[in-house]
Coordinates of C-alpha atoms in Angstrom, one line a residue:
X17 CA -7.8 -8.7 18.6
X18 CA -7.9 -5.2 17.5
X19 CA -5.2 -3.8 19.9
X20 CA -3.0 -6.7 18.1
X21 CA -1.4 -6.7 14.8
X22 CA -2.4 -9.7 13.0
X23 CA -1.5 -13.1 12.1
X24 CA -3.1 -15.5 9.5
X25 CA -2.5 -19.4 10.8
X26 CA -3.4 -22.4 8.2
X27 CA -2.7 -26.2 8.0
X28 CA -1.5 -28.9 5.6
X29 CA -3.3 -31.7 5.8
X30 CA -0.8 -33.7 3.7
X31 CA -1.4 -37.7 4.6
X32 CA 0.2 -40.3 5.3
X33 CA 0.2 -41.8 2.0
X34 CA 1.5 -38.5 0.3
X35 CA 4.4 -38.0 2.0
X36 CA 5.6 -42.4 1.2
X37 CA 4.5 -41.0 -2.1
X38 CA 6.8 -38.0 -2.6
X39 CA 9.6 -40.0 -1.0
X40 CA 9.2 -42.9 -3.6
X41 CA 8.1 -45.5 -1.2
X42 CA 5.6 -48.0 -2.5
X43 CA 3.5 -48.3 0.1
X44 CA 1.7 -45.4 -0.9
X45 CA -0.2 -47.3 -2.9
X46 CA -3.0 -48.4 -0.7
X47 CA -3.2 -44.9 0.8
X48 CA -2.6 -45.2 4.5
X49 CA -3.9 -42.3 6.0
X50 CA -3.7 -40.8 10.1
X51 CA -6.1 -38.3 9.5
X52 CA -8.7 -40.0 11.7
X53 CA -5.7 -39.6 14.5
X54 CA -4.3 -36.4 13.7
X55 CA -7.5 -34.0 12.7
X56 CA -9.2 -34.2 16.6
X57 CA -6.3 -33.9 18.2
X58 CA -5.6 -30.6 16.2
X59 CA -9.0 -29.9 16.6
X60 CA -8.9 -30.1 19.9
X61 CA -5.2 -28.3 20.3
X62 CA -7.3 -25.3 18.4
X63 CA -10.5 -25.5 20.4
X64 CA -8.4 -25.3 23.5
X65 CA -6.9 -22.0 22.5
X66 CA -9.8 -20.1 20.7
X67 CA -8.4 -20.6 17.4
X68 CA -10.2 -20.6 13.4
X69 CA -7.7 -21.4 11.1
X70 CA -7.6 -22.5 7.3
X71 CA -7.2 -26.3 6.7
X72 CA -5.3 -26.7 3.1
X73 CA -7.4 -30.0 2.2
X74 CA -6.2 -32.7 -0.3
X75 CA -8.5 -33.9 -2.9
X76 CA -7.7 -37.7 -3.0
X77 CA -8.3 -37.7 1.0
X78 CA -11.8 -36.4 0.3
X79 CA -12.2 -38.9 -2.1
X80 CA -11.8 -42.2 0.0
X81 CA -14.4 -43.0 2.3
X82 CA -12.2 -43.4 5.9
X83 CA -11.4 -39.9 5.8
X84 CA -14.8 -38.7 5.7
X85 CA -15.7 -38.1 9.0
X86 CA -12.3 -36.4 10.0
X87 CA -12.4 -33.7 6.8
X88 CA -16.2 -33.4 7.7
X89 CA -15.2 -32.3 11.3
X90 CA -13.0 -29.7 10.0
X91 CA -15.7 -27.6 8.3
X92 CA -18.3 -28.7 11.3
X93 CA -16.2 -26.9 13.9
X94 CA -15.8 -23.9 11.7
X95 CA -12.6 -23.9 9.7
X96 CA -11.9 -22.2 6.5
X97 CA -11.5 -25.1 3.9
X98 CA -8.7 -24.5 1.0
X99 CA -8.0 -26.6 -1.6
X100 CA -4.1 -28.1 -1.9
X101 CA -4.7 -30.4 -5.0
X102 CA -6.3 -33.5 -5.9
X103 CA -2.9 -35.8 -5.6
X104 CA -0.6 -33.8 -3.6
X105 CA 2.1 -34.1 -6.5
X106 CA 4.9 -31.4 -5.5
X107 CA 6.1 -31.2 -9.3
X108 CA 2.9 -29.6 -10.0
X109 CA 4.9 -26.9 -11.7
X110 CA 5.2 -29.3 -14.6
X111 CA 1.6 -30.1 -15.2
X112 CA 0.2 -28.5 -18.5
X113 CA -2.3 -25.9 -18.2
X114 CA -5.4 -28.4 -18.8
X115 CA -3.8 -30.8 -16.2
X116 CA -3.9 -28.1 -13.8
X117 CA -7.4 -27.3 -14.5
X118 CA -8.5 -30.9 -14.0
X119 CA -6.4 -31.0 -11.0
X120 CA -8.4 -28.4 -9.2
X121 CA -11.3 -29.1 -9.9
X122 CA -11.7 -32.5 -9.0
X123 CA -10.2 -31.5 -5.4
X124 CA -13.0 -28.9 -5.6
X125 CA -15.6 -31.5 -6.3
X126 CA -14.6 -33.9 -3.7
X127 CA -13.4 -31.7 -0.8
X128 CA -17.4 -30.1 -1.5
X129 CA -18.7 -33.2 -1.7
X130 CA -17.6 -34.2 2.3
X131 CA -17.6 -30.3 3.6
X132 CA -20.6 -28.5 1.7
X133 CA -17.7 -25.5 0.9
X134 CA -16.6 -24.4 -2.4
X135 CA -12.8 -24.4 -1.7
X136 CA -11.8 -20.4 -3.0
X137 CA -8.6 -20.5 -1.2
X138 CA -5.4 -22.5 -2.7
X139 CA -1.9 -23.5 -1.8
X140 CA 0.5 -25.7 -4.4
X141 CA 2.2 -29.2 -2.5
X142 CA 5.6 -28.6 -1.7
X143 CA 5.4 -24.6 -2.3
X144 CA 5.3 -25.8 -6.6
X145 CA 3.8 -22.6 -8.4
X146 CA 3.6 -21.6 -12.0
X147 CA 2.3 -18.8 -14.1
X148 CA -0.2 -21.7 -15.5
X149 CA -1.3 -22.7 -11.7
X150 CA -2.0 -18.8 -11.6
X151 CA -3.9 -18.1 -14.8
X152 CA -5.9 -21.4 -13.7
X153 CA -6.7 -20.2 -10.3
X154 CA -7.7 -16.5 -11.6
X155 CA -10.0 -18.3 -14.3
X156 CA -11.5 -20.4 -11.1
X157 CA -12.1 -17.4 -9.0
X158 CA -10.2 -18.2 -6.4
X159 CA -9.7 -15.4 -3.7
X160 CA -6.0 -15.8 -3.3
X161 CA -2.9 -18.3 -3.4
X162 CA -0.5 -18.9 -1.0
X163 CA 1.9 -21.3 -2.6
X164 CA 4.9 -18.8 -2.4
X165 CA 7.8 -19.6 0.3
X166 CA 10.2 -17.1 0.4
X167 CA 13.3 -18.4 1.5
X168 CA 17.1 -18.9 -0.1
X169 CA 17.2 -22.6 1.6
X170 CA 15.0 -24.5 -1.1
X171 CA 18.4 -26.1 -2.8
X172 CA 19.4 -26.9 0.7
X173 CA 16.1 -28.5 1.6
X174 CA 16.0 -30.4 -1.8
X175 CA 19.4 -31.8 -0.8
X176 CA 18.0 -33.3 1.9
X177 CA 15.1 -35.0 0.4
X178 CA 17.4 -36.5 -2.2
X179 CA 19.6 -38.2 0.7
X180 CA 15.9 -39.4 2.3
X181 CA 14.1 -40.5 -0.4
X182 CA 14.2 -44.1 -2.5
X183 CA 14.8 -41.6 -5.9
X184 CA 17.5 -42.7 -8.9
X185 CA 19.2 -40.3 -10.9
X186 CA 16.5 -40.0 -13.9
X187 CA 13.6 -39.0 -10.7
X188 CA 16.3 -36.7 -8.9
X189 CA 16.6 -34.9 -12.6
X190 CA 12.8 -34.3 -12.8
X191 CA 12.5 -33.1 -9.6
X192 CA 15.5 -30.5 -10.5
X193 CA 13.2 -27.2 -9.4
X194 CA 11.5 -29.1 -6.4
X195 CA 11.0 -26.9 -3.2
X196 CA 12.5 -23.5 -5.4
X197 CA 15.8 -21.9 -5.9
X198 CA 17.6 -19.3 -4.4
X199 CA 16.3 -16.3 -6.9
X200 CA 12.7 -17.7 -4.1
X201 CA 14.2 -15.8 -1.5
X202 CA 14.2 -12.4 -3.6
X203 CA 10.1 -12.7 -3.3
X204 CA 8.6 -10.6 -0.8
X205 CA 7.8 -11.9 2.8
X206 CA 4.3 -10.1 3.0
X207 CA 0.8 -9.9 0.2
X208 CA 1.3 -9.1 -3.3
X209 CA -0.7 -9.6 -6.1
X210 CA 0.4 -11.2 -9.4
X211 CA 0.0 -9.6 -12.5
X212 CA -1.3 -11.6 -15.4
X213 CA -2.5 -10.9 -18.4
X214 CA -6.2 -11.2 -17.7
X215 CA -6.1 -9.5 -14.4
X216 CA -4.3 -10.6 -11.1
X217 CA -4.3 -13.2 -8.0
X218 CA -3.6 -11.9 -4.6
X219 CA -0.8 -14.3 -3.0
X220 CA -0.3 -14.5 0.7
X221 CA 3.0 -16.3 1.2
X222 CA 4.3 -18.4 4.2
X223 CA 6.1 -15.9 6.1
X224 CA 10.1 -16.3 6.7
X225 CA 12.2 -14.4 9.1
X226 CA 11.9 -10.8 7.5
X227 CA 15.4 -10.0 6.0
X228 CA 17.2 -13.1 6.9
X229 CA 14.2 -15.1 4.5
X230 CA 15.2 -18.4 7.2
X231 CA 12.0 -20.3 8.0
X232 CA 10.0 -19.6 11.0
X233 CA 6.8 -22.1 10.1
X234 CA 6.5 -24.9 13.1
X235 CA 7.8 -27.9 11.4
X236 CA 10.8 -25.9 11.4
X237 CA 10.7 -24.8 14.8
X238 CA 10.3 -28.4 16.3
X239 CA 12.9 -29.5 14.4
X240 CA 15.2 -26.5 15.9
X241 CA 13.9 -27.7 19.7
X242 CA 15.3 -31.6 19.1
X243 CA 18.2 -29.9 19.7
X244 CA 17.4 -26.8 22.0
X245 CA 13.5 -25.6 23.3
X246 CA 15.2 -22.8 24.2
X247 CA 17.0 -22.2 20.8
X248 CA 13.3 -22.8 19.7
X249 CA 11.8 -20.2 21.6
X250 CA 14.0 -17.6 20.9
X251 CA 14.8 -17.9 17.5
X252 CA 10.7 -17.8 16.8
X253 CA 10.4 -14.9 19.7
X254 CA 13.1 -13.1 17.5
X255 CA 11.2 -13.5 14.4
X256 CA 7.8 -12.5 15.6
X257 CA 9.6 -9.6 16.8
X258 CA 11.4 -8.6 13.4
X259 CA 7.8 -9.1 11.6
X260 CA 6.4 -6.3 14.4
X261 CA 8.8 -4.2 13.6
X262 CA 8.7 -4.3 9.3
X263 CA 5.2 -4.2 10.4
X264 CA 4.7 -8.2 8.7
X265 CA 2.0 -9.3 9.3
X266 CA 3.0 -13.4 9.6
X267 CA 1.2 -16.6 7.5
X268 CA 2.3 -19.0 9.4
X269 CA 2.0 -22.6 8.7
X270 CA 1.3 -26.2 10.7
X271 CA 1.1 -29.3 9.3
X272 CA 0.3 -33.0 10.9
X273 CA 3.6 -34.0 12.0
X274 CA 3.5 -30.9 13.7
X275 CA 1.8 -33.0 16.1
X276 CA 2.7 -36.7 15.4
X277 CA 5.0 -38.5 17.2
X278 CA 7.2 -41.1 16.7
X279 CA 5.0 -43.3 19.2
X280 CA 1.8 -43.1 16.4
X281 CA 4.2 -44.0 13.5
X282 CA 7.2 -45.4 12.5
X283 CA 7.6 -45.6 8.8
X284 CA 8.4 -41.7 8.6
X285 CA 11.3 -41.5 10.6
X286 CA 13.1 -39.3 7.5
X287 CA 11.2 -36.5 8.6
X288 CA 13.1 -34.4 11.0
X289 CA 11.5 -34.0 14.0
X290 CA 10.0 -37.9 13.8
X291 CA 11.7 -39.5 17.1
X292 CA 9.9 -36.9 19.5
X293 CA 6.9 -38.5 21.2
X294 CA 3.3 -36.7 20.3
X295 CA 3.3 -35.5 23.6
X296 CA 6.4 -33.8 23.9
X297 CA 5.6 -32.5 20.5
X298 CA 2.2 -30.7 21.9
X299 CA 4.0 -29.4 24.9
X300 CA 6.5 -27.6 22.4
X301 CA 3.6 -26.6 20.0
X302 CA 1.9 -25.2 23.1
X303 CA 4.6 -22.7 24.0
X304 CA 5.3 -21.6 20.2
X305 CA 1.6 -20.8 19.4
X306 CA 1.5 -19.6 22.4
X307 CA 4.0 -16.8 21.7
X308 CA 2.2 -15.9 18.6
X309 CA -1.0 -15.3 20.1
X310 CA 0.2 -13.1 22.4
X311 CA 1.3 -10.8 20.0
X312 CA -0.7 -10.7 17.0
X313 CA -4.3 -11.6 16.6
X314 CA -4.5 -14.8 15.0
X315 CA -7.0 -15.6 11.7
X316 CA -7.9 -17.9 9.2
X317 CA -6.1 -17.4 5.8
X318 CA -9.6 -16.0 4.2
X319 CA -10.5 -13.2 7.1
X320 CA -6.7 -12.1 7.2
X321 CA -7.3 -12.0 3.1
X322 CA -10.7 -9.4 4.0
X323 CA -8.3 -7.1 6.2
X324 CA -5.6 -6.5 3.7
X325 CA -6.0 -2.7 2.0
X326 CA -5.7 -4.1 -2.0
X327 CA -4.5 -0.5 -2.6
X328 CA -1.1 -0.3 -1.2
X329 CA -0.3 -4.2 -2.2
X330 CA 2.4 -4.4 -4.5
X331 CA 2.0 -5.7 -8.0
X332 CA 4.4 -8.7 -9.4
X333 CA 5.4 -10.2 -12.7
X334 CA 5.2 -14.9 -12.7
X335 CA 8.2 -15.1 -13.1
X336 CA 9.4 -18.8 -12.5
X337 CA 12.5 -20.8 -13.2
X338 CA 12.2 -22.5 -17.1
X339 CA 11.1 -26.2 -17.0
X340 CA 13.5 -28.4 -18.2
X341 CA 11.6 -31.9 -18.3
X342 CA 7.7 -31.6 -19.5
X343 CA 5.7 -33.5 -17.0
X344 CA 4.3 -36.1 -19.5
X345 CA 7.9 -36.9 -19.1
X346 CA 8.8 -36.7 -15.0
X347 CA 5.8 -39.1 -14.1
X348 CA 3.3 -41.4 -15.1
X349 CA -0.4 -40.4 -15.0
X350 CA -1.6 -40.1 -11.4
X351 CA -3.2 -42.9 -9.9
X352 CA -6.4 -42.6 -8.3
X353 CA -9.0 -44.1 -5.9
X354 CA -12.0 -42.8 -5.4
X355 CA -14.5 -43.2 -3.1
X356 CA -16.7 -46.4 -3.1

């Protein structure tokens, strides 16, 4: 580990019923969830190859009784636990300052209530950040955020989720900002700390290709091998090897389709990367973490956060893009189910 630079390596654990959700498909509504398929077989993919890793856990999941075994088993084998928000609403950006506080904490209470672990790490659904998420996260003590994605591609990826999802024109409008604009790819691919006006949050973004700002997280990659492994492979091999040499040290990023196939669901076939078995899915996973871990040294989100000399880090102004529709007026209040 030493003789390696190092990596940081978390998860996503968005659900099933989070992604219908965010794609305006009812059938949210009764929260379907895989987690009790997907979290052992990414515990075991982990286990298999000596990895700890952070597990970005949503509040509502923690909340309803079937998932409690599977979030259970992630602290049980020794994960870091973070906290990614109680509904997984990506327009979190336009929650007031007091929503955002409620927000939190209830995924704190819940996600505690199932793991025993105070969550002190924190990452915003979809990449949605504000200076108010910040000031609310520095007055909950959390250790840092890692909400940023640095990339110019965020009006391109909104595109796409507007010609995928069951939206009309007045939802499209309120979702203006979703996934960040271009002015995101100016932020820096490695930790900074935000200055605010009672002190400062460290932020550990999700690492894109250094320069180019393209993503180099997995979901991205196994979209890339549907049409080439080999395109895969080198594009990521590339990347590692730009972060050695602007000395980056990489956040990357999983999440659950990153290993669900078409064969364990059908009903999220808008997702690119959905028609690959699970199988062939793992195989290609395999050889991409593989590459990483033979170059850098590869920790949870929190440990990577202990290594970082505060010192040197540079020191930023939140500054995001103006909010053009107050959330009381992009969405409903969130329904909730808790536990029984």
């Amino acid at each position: 580990m030493t003789k390696k630079p190092l990596a940081s390596l978390s998860l996503d654990l968005d659900n099933k019923w989070s992604y219908l959700k965010t794609h305006g498909h009812k059938s949210w509504a009764s929260f379907p969830t895989y987690l009790p398929v997907v979290v052992p077989r990414v515990l075991r993919f982990l286990k298999e190859r000596g990895l700890t890793i952070t597990f970005f856990v949503v509040g509502q999941d923690a909340a309803r009784d079937e998932n409690h075994e599977a979030i259970a088993s992630l602290a049980a084998a020794g994960h870091e636990i973070g906290n990614h928000s109680f509904h997984h609403e990506p327009w979190l950006h336009l929650y007031s300052e007091e929503e955002i506080n409620a927000e939190l904490e209830r995924a704190e209470e819940s996600i505690e209530r199932v793991t025993g672990i105070r969550t002190q790490a924190f990452r915003g659904p979809g990449y949605s950040l504000s200076a108010a998420v910040l000031r609310v996260l520095h007055r909950r003590s959390y250790r840092f955020d890692a909400s940023t994605f640095p990339t110019y591609l965020g009006p391109l990826a909104r595109a796409y989720y507007f010609m995928t999802a069951k939206l009309d024109e007045e939802e499209k409008k309120r979702r203006s900002i979703l996934f960040g604009t271009m002015k995101d790819g100016l932020r820096p691919v490695k930790p900074f700390r935000w200055q605010l006006e009672v002190g400062s949050v460290l932020e550990i973004p999700v690492t894109t290709m250094p320069g180019l700002k393209t993503p180099i997280h997995f979901s991205y990659l196994v979209y890339l091998s549907t049409f080439s492994r080999r395109l895969a492979r080198s594009y990521f091999g590339n990347a590692l090897r730009l972060c050695r040499l602007t000395c980056t040290q990489p956040s990357l990023l999983l999440h659950p389709l990153d290993v669900l196939g078409g064969d364990d669901t059908s009903d999220l076939g808008f997702f690119p990367g959905m028609r690959l078995p699970h199988e062939r899915k793992l195989e290609i996973m395999s050889d991409l973490v593989g590459l990483l871990t033979e170059r850098f040294g590869v920790l949870p989100m929190g440990q990577f956060a202990d290594r970082l000399d505060d010192s040197v880090l540079p020191v930023r102004e939140p500054r995001f893009a103006p909010v053009a529709f107050p959330r009381a007026a992009a969405e409903s209040a969130p329904e909730t189910v808790e536990a029984s």
